[in-house]
mmCIF file of C-alpha atoms in Angstrom:
data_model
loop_
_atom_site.group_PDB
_atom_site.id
_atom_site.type_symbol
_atom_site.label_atom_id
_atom_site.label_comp_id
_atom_site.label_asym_id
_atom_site.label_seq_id
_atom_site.Cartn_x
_atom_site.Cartn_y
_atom_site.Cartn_z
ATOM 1 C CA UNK A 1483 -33.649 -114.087 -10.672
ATOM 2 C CA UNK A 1484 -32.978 -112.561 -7.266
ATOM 3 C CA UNK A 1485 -32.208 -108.859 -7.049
ATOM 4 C CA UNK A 1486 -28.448 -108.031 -5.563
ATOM 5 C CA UNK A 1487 -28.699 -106.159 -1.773
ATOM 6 C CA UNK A 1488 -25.665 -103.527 -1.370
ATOM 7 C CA UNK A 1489 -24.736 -103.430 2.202
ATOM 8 C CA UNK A 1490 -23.058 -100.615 3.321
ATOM 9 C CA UNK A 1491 -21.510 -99.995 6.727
ATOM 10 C CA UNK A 1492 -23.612 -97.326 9.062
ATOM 11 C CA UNK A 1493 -20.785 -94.956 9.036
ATOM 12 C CA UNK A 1494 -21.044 -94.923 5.651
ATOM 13 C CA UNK A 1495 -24.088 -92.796 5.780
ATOM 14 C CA UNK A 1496 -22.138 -90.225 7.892
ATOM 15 C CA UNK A 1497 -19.092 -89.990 6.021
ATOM 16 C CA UNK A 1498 -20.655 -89.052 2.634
ATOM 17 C CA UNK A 1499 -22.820 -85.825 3.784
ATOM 18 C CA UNK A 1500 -19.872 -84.940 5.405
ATOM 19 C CA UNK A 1501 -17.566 -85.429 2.359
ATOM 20 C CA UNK A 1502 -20.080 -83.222 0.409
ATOM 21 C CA UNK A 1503 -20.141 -80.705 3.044
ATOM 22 C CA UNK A 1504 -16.262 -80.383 2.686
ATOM 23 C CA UNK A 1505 -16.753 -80.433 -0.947
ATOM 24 C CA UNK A 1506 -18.460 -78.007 -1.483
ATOM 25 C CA UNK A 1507 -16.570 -75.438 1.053
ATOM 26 C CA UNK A 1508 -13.449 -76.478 -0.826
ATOM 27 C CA UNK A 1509 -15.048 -75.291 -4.260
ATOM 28 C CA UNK A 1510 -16.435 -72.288 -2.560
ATOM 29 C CA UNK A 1511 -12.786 -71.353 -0.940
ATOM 30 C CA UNK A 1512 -11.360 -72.407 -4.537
ATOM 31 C CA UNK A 1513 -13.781 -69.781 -5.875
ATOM 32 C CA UNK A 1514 -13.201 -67.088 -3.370
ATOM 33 C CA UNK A 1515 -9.212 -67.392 -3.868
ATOM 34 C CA UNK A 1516 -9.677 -67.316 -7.906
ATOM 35 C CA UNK A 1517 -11.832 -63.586 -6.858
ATOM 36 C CA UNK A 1518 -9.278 -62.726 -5.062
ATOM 37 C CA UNK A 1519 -6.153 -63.536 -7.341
ATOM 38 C CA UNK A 1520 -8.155 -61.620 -9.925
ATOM 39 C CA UNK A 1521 -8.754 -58.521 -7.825
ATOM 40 C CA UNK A 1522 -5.226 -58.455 -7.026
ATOM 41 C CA UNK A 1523 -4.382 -59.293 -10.173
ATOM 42 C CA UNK A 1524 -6.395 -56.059 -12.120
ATOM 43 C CA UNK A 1525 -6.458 -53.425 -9.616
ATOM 44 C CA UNK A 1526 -8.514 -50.785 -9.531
ATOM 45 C CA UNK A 1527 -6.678 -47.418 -10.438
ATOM 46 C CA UNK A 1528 -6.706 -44.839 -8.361
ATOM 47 C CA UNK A 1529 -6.700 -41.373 -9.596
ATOM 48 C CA UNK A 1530 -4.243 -38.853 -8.105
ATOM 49 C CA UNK A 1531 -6.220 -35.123 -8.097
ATOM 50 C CA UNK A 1532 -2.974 -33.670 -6.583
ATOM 51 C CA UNK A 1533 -1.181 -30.906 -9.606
ATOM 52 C CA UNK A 1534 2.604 -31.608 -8.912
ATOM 53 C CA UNK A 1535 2.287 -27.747 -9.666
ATOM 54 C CA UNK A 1536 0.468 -26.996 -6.292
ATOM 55 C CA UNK A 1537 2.713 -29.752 -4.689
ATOM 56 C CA UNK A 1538 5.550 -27.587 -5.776
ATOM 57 C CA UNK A 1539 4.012 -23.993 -5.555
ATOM 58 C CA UNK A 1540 3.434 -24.758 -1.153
ATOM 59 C CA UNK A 1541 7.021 -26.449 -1.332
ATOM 60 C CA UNK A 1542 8.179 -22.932 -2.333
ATOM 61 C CA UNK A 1543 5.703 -20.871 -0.075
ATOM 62 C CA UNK A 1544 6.583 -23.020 3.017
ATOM 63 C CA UNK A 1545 10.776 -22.420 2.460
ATOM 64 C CA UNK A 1546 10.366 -19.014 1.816
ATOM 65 C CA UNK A 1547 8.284 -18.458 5.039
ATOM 66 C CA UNK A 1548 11.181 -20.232 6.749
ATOM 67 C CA UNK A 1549 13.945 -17.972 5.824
ATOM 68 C CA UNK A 1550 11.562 -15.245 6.359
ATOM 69 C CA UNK A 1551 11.135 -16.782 10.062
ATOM 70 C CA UNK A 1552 14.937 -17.331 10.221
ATOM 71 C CA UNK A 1553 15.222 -13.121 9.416
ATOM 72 C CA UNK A 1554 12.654 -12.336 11.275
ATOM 73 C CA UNK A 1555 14.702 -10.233 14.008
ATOM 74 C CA UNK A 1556 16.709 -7.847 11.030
ATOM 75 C CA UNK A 1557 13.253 -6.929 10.252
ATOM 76 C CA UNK A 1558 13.004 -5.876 13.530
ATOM 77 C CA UNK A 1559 16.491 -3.883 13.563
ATOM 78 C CA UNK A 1560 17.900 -6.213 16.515
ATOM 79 C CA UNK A 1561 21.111 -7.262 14.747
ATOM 80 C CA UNK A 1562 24.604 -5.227 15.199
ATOM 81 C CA UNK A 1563 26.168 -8.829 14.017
ATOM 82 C CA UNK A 1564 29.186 -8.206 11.899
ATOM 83 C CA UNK A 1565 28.944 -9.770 8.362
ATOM 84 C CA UNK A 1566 30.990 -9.874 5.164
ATOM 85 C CA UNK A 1567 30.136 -10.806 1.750
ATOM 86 C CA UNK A 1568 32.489 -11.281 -1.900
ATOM 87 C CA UNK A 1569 30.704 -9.615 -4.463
ATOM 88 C CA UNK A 1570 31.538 -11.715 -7.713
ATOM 89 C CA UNK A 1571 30.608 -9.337 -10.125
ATOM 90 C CA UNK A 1572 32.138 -6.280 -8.495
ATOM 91 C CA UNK A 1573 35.137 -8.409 -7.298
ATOM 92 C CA UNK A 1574 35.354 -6.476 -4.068
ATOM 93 C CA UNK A 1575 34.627 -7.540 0.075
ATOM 94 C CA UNK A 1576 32.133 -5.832 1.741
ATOM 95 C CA UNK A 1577 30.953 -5.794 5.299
ATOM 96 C CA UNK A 1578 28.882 -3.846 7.914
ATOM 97 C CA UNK A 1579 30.295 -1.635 10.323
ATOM 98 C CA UNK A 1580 32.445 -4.682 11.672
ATOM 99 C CA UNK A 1581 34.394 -7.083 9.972
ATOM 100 C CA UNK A 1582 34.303 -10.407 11.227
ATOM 101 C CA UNK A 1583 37.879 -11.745 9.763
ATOM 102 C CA UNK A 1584 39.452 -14.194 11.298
ATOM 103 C CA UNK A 1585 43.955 -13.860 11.140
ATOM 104 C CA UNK A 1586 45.896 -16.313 12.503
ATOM 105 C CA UNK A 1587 49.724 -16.527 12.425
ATOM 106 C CA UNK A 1588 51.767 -19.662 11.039
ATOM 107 C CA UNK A 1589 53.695 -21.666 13.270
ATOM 108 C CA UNK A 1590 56.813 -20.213 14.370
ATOM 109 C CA UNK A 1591 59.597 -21.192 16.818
ATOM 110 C CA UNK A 1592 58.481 -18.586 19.271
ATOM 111 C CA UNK A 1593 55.349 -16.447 20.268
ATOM 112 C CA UNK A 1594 54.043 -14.416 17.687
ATOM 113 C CA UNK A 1595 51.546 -11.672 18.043
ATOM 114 C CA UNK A 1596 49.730 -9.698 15.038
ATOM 115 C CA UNK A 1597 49.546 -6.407 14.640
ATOM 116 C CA UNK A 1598 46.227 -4.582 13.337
ATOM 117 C CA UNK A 1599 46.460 -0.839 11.560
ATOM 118 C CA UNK A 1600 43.258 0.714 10.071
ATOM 119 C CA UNK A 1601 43.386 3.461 7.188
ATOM 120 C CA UNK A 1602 46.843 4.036 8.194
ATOM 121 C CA UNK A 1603 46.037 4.908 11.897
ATOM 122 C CA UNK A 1604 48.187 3.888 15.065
ATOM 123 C CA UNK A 1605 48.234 0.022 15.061
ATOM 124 C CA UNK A 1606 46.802 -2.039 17.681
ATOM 125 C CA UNK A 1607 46.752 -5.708 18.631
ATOM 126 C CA UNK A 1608 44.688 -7.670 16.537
ATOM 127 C CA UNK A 1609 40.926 -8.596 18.113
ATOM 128 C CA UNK A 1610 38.078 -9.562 16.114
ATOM 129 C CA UNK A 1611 36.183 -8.311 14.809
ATOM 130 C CA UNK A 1612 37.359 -5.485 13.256
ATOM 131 C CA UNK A 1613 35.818 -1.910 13.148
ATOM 132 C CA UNK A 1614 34.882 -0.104 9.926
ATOM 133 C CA UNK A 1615 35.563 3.274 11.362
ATOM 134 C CA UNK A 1616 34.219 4.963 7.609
ATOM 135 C CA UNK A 1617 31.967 4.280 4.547
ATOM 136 C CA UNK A 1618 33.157 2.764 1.926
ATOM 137 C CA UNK A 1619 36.575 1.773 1.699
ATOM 138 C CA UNK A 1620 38.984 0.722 3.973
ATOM 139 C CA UNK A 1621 42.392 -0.504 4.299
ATOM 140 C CA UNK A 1622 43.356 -3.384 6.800
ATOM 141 C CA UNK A 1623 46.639 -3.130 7.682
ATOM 142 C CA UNK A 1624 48.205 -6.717 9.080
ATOM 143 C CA UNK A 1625 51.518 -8.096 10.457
ATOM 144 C CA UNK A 1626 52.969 -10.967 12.889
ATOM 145 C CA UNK A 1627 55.716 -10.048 15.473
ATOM 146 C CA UNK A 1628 57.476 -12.598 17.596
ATOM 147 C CA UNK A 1629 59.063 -12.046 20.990
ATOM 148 C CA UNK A 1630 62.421 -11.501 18.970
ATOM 149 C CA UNK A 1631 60.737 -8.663 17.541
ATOM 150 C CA UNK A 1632 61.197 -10.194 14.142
ATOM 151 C CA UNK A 1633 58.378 -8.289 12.348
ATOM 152 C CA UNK A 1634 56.546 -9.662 9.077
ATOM 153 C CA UNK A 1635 56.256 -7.019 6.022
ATOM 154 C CA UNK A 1636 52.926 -5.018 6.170
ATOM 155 C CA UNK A 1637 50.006 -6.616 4.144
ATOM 156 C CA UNK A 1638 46.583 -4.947 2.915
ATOM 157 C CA UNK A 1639 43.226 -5.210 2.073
ATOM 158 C CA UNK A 1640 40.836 -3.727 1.100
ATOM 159 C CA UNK A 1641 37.496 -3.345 2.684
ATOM 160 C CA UNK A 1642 34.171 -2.166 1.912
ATOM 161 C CA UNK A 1643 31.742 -1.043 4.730
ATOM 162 C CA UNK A 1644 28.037 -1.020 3.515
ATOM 163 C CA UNK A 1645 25.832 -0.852 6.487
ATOM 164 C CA UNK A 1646 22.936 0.584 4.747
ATOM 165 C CA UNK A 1647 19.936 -1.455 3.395
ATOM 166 C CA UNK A 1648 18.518 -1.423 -0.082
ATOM 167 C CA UNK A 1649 15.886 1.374 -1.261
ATOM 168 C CA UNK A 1650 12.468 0.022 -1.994
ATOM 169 C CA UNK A 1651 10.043 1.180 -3.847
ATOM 170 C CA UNK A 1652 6.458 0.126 -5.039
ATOM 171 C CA UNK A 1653 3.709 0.540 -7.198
ATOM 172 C CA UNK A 1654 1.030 -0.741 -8.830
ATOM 173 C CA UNK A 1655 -0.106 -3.007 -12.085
ATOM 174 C CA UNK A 1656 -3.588 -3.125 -12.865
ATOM 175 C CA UNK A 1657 -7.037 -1.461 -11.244
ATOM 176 C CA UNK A 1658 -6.512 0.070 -7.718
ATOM 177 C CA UNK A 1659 -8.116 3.534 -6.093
ATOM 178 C CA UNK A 1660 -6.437 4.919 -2.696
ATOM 179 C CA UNK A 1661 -8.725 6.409 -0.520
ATOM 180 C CA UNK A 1662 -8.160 7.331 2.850
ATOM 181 C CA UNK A 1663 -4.685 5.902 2.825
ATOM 182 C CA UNK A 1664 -6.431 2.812 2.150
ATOM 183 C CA UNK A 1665 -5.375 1.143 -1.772
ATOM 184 C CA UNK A 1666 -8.354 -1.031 -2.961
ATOM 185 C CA UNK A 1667 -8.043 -3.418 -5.847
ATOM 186 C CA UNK A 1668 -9.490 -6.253 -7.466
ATOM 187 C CA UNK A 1669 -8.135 -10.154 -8.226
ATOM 188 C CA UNK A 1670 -6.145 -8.665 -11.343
ATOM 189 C CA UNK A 1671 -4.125 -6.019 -9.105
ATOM 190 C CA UNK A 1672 -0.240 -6.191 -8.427
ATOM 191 C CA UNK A 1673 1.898 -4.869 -6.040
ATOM 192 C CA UNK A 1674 5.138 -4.619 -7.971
ATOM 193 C CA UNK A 1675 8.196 -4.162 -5.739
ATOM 194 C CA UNK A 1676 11.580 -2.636 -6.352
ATOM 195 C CA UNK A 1677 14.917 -2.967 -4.567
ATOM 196 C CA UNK A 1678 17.966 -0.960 -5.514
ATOM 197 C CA UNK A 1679 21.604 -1.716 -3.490
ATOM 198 C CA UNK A 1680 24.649 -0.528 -5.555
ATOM 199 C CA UNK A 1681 26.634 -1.504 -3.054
ATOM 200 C CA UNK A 1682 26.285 -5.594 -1.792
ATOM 201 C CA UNK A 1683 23.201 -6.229 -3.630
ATOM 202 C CA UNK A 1684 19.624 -7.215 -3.063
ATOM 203 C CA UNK A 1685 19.468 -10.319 -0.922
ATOM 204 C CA UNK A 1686 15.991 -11.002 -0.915
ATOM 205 C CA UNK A 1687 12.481 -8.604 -1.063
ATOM 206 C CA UNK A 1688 10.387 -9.897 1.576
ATOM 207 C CA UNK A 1689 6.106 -9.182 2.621
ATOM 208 C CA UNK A 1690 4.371 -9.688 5.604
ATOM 209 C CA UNK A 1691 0.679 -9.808 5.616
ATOM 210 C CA UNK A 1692 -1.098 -9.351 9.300
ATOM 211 C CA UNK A 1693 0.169 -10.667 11.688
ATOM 212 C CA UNK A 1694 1.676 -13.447 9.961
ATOM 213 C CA UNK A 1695 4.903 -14.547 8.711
ATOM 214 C CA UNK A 1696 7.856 -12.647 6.618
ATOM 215 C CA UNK A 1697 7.976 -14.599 3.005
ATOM 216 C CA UNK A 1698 10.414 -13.950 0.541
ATOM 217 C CA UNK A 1699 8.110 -12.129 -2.917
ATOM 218 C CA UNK A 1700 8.152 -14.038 -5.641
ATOM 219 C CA UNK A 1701 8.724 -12.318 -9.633
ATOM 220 C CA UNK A 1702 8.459 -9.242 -7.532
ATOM 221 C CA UNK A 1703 4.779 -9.201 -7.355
ATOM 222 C CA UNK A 1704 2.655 -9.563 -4.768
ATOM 223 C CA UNK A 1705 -1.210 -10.781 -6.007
ATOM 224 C CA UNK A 1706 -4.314 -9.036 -4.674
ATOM 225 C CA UNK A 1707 -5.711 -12.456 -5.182
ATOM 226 C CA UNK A 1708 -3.794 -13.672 -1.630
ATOM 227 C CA UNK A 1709 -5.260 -10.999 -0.022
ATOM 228 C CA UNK A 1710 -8.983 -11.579 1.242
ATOM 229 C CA UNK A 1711 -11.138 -8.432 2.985
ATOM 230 C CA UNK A 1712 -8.862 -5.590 4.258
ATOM 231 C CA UNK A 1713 -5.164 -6.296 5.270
ATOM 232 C CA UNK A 1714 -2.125 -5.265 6.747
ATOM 233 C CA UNK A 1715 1.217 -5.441 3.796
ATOM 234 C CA UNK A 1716 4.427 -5.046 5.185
ATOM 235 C CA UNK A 1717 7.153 -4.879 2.931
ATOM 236 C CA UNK A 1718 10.736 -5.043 3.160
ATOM 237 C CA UNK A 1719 13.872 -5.983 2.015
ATOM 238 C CA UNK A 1720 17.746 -7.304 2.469
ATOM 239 C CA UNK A 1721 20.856 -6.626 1.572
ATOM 240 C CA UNK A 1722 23.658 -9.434 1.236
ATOM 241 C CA UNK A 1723 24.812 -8.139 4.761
ATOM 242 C CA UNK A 1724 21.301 -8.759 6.331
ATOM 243 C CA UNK A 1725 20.937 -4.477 6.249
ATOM 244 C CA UNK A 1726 16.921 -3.709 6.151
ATOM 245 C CA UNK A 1727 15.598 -1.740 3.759
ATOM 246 C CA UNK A 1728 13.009 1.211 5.144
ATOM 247 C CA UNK A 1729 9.584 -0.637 6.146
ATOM 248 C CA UNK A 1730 6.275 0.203 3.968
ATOM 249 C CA UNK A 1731 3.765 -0.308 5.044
ATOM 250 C CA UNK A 1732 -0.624 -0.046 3.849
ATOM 251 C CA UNK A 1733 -3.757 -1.402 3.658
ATOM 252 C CA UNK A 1734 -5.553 -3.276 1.317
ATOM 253 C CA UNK A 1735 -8.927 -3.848 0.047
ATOM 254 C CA UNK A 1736 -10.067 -6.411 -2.279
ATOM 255 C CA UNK A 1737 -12.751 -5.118 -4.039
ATOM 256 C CA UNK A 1738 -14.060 -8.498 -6.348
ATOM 257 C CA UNK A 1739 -17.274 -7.633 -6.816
ATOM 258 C CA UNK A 1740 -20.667 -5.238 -7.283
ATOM 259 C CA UNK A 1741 -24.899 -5.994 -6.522
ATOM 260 C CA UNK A 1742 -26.980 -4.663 -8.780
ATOM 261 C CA UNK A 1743 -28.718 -1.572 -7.900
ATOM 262 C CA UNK A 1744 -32.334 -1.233 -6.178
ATOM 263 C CA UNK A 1745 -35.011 0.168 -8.182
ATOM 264 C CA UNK A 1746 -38.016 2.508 -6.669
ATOM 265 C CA UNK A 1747 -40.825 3.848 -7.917
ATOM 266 C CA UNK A 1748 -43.750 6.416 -7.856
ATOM 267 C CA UNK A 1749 -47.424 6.093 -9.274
ATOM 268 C CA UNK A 1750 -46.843 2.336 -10.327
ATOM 269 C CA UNK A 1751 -49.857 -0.077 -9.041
ATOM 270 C CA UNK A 1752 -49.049 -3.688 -8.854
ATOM 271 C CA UNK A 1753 -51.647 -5.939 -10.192
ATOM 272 C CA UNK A 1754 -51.778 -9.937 -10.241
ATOM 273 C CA UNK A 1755 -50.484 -9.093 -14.097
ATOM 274 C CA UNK A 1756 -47.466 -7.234 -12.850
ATOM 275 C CA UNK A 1757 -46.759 -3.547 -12.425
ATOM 276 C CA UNK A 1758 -48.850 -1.081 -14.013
ATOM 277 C CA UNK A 1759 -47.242 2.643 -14.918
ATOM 278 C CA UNK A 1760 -48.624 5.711 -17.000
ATOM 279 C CA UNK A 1761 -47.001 9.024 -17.891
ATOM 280 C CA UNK A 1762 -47.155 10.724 -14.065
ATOM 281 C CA UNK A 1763 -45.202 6.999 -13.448
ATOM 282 C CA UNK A 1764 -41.011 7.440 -12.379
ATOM 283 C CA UNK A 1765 -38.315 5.454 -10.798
ATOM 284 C CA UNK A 1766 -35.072 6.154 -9.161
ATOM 285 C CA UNK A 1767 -32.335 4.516 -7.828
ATOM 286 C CA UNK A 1768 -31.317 5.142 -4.193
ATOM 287 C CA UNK A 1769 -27.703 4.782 -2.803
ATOM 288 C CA UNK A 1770 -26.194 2.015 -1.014
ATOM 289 C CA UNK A 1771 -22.660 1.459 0.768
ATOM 290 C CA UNK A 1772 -19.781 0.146 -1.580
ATOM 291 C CA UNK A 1773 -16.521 0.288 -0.777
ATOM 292 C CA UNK A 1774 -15.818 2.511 -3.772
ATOM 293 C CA UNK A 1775 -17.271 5.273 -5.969
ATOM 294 C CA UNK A 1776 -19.780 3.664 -8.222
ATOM 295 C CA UNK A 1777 -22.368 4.731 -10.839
ATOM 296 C CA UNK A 1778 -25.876 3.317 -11.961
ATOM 297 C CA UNK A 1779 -26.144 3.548 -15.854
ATOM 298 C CA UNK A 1780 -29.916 2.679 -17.184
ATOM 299 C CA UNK A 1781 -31.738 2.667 -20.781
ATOM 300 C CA UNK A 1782 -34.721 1.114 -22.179
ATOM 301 C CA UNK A 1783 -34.765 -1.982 -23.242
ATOM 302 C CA UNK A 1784 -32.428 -2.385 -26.663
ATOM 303 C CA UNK A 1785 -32.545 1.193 -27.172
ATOM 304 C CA UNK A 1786 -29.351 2.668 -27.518
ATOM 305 C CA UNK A 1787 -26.421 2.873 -25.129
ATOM 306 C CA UNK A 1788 -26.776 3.103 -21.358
ATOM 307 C CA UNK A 1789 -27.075 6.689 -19.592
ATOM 308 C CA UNK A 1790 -25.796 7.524 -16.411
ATOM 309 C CA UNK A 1791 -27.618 8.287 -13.419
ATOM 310 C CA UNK A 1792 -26.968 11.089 -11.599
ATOM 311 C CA UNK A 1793 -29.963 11.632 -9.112
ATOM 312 C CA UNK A 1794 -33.454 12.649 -9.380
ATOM 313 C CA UNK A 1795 -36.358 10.296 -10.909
ATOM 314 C CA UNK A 1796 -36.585 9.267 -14.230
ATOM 315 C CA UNK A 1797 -40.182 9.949 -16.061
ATOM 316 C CA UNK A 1798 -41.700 7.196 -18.004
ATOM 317 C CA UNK A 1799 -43.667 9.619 -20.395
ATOM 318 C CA UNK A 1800 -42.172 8.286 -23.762
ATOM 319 C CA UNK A 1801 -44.222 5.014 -23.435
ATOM 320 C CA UNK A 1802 -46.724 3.865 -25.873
ATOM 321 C CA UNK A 1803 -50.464 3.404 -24.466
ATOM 322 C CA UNK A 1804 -51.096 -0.318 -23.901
ATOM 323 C CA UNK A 1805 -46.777 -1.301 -24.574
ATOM 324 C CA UNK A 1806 -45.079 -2.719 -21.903
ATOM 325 C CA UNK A 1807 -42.483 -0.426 -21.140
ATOM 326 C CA UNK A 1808 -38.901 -2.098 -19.983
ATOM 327 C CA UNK A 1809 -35.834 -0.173 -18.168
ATOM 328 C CA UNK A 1810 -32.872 -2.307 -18.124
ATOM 329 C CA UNK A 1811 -29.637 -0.829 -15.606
ATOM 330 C CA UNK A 1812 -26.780 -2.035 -13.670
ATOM 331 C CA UNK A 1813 -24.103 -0.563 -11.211
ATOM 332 C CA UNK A 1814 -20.549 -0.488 -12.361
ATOM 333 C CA UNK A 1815 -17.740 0.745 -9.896
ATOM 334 C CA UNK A 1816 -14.375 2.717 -10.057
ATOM 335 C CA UNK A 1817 -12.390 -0.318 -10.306
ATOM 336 C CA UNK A 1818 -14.406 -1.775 -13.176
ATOM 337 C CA UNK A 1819 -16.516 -4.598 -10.991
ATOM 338 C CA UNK A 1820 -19.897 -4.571 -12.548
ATOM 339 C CA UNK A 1821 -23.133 -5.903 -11.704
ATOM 340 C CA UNK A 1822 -25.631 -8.208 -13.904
ATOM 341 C CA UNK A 1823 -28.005 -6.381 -15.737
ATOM 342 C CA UNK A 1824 -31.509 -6.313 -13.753
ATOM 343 C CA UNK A 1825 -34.802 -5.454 -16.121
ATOM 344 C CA UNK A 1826 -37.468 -3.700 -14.734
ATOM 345 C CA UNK A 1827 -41.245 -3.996 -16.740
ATOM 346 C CA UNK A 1828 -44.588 -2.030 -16.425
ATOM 347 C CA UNK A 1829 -47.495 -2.139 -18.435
ATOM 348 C CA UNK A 1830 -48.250 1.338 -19.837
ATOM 349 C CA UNK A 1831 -51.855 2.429 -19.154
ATOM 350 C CA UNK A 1832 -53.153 6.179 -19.212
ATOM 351 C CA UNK A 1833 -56.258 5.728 -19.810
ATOM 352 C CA UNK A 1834 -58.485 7.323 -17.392
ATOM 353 C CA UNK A 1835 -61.290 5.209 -16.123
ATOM 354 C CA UNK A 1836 -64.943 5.805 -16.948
ATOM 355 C CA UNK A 1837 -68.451 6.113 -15.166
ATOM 356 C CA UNK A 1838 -72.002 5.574 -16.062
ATOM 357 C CA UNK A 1839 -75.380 6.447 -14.520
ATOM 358 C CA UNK A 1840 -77.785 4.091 -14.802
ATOM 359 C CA UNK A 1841 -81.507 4.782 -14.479
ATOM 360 C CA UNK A 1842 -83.388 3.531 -11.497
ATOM 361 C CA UNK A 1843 -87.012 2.136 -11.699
ATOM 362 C CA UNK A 1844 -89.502 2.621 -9.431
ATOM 363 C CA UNK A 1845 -89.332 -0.130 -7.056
ATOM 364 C CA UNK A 1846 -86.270 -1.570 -7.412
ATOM 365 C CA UNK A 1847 -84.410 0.622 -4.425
ATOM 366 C CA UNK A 1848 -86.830 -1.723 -2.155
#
């Protein structure tokens, strides 16, 4: 039986490492797109840390720093610009010392000309705007006349002239001390702010801290918490005709915080063990700078409530030979910032030391 010989082509031999080459590419780029089509078919999530709170707590800090930009120059009393304002509730016009009204005639078959009279004075030719010779009210008298001399009936208004700003006031909510015409407070203090028109109203109350920019107070409160190391407030406010308010001004102090007090001592040794004290043994506390009055209060350890220091040293006679004796204190301030409590330990030891005489024998001092 004779055995069957294949014969294949030479290419042949080419083509099929090549067709496995391609092969496997095309089940590696198959693979690659199925990774991909899964990726971008289960995303990842990503997590948004931004509050819409904050987003919308700077949305309101940023506009009201741009109206307080816009105002900027009636805080600085350069304005004389007439303005007018319709009070809803009181149902009456008011405006600064000039009224900027604008009167124009209807059309008529000739020239016509309008006639101005104020609080019943001599009339004049109408010009805008108008001056508010008095406070509070007063009458605008109006009228057109044409070259005939035909002459329109009188009409009136009434006018009120409010050129003066709001009174503002302040105090505080919560710790504060004033010293030296400085106020010092802590995060939990508030500068609550009043403003009182009774004539247009109370546009806006407004604070400037530094050298930065006018911002329009929020809740009438202004936070110690915005207010880092000492500062510069400004406050003011506006009336519906842009009048200012009188300017107060101060400086602030945050005050957040309090060390615990140093400890020094007399007659205490200080061994590998720790420190060693006995009834001639005292401590004291020495001052340091704080930006308020402050007081150290001390006791020993769990035993009863805490004493304040005044000055002087405190004796550690009470101890018990052989006890370790514990003082535990801290420093607490005028606006209620208090320090950790530090603990201070000796061993008690009053035992005086001892000596013995021992006899020599001859011959041993060679």
């Amino acid at each position: 039986m004779h055995a069957i010989k294949l014969k294949f082509p030479k290419f042949t031999f080419i083509v099929i490492p090549v067709f496995l080459v391609l092969l496997v590419c095309t089940l590696k780029a198959d693979t690659l797109l199925l990774e991909q089509n899964i990726y971008i078919a289960n995303p990842k999530p990503v997590r948004n840390e931004v509050d819409p709170k904050d987003l919308e707590r700077e949305k309101r800090e940023r506009e009201s720093r741009r109206i307080g930009r816009r105002l900027t120059h009636f805080f600085n009393g350069e304005t004389g610009d007439p303005f007018s304002y319709f009070h809803p509730t009181k149902q009456r016009l008011f405006a600064n010392r000039y009224w900027p009204v604008e009167i124009q005639p209807e059309a008529h078959g000739s020239k016509t000309e309008i006639e101005v009279s104020v609080n019943q004075g001599e009339s004049f030719s109408y010009r805008k705007p108008i001056l508010l010779p008095i406070p509070n009210l007063n009458e605008i008298r109006y009228r057109a006349i044409d070259q005939l001399q035909n002459e329109e009936k009188w009409k009136s208004i009434f006018i009120s002239r409010d050129d003066v700003g709001p009174k503002l006031n302040y105090g505080f909510d919560g710790p504060y001390l004033v010293l030296d015409q400085t106020v010092y407070g802590t995060k939990e203090t508030k500068v609550k702010v009043y403003s009182e028109d009774e004539e247009s109203g109370v546009l806006h109350q407004f604070v400037k801290i530094g050298d930065g920019d006018w911002s329009i107070i929020e809740n009438d409160v202004v936070s110690f918490q915005e207010l880092q190391g000492r500062q510069q407030v400004t406050l003011a406010s506006l009336d519906q005709l842009y009048n200012r308010s009188n300017l107060i001004r101060f400086a602030t102090v945050m005050v957040s915080e309090i060390k615990a007090p140093s400890l020094e001592t007399e007659f205490v040794v200080l061994s590998e063990t720790g420190a060693i004290c006995n009834r001639k043994s005292s401590v004291w506390f020495p001052k340091w700078e704080h930006p308020v009055p402050y007081h150290v209060y001390w006791r020993k350890k769990d035993n009863g409530d805490f004493s304040k220091y005044v000055k002087g040293q405190i004796l550690l006679e009470d101890a018990n030979e052989g006890e370790e004796y514990q003082l535990e204190f801290l420093a607490k301030d005028e606006l209620g910032n208090q320090s950790k409590p530090e603990i201070w330990k000796c061993k008690f030891d009053s035992k005086p030391p001892t000596t013995t005489i021992q006899k020599v024998e001859e011959g041993d001092s060679k």
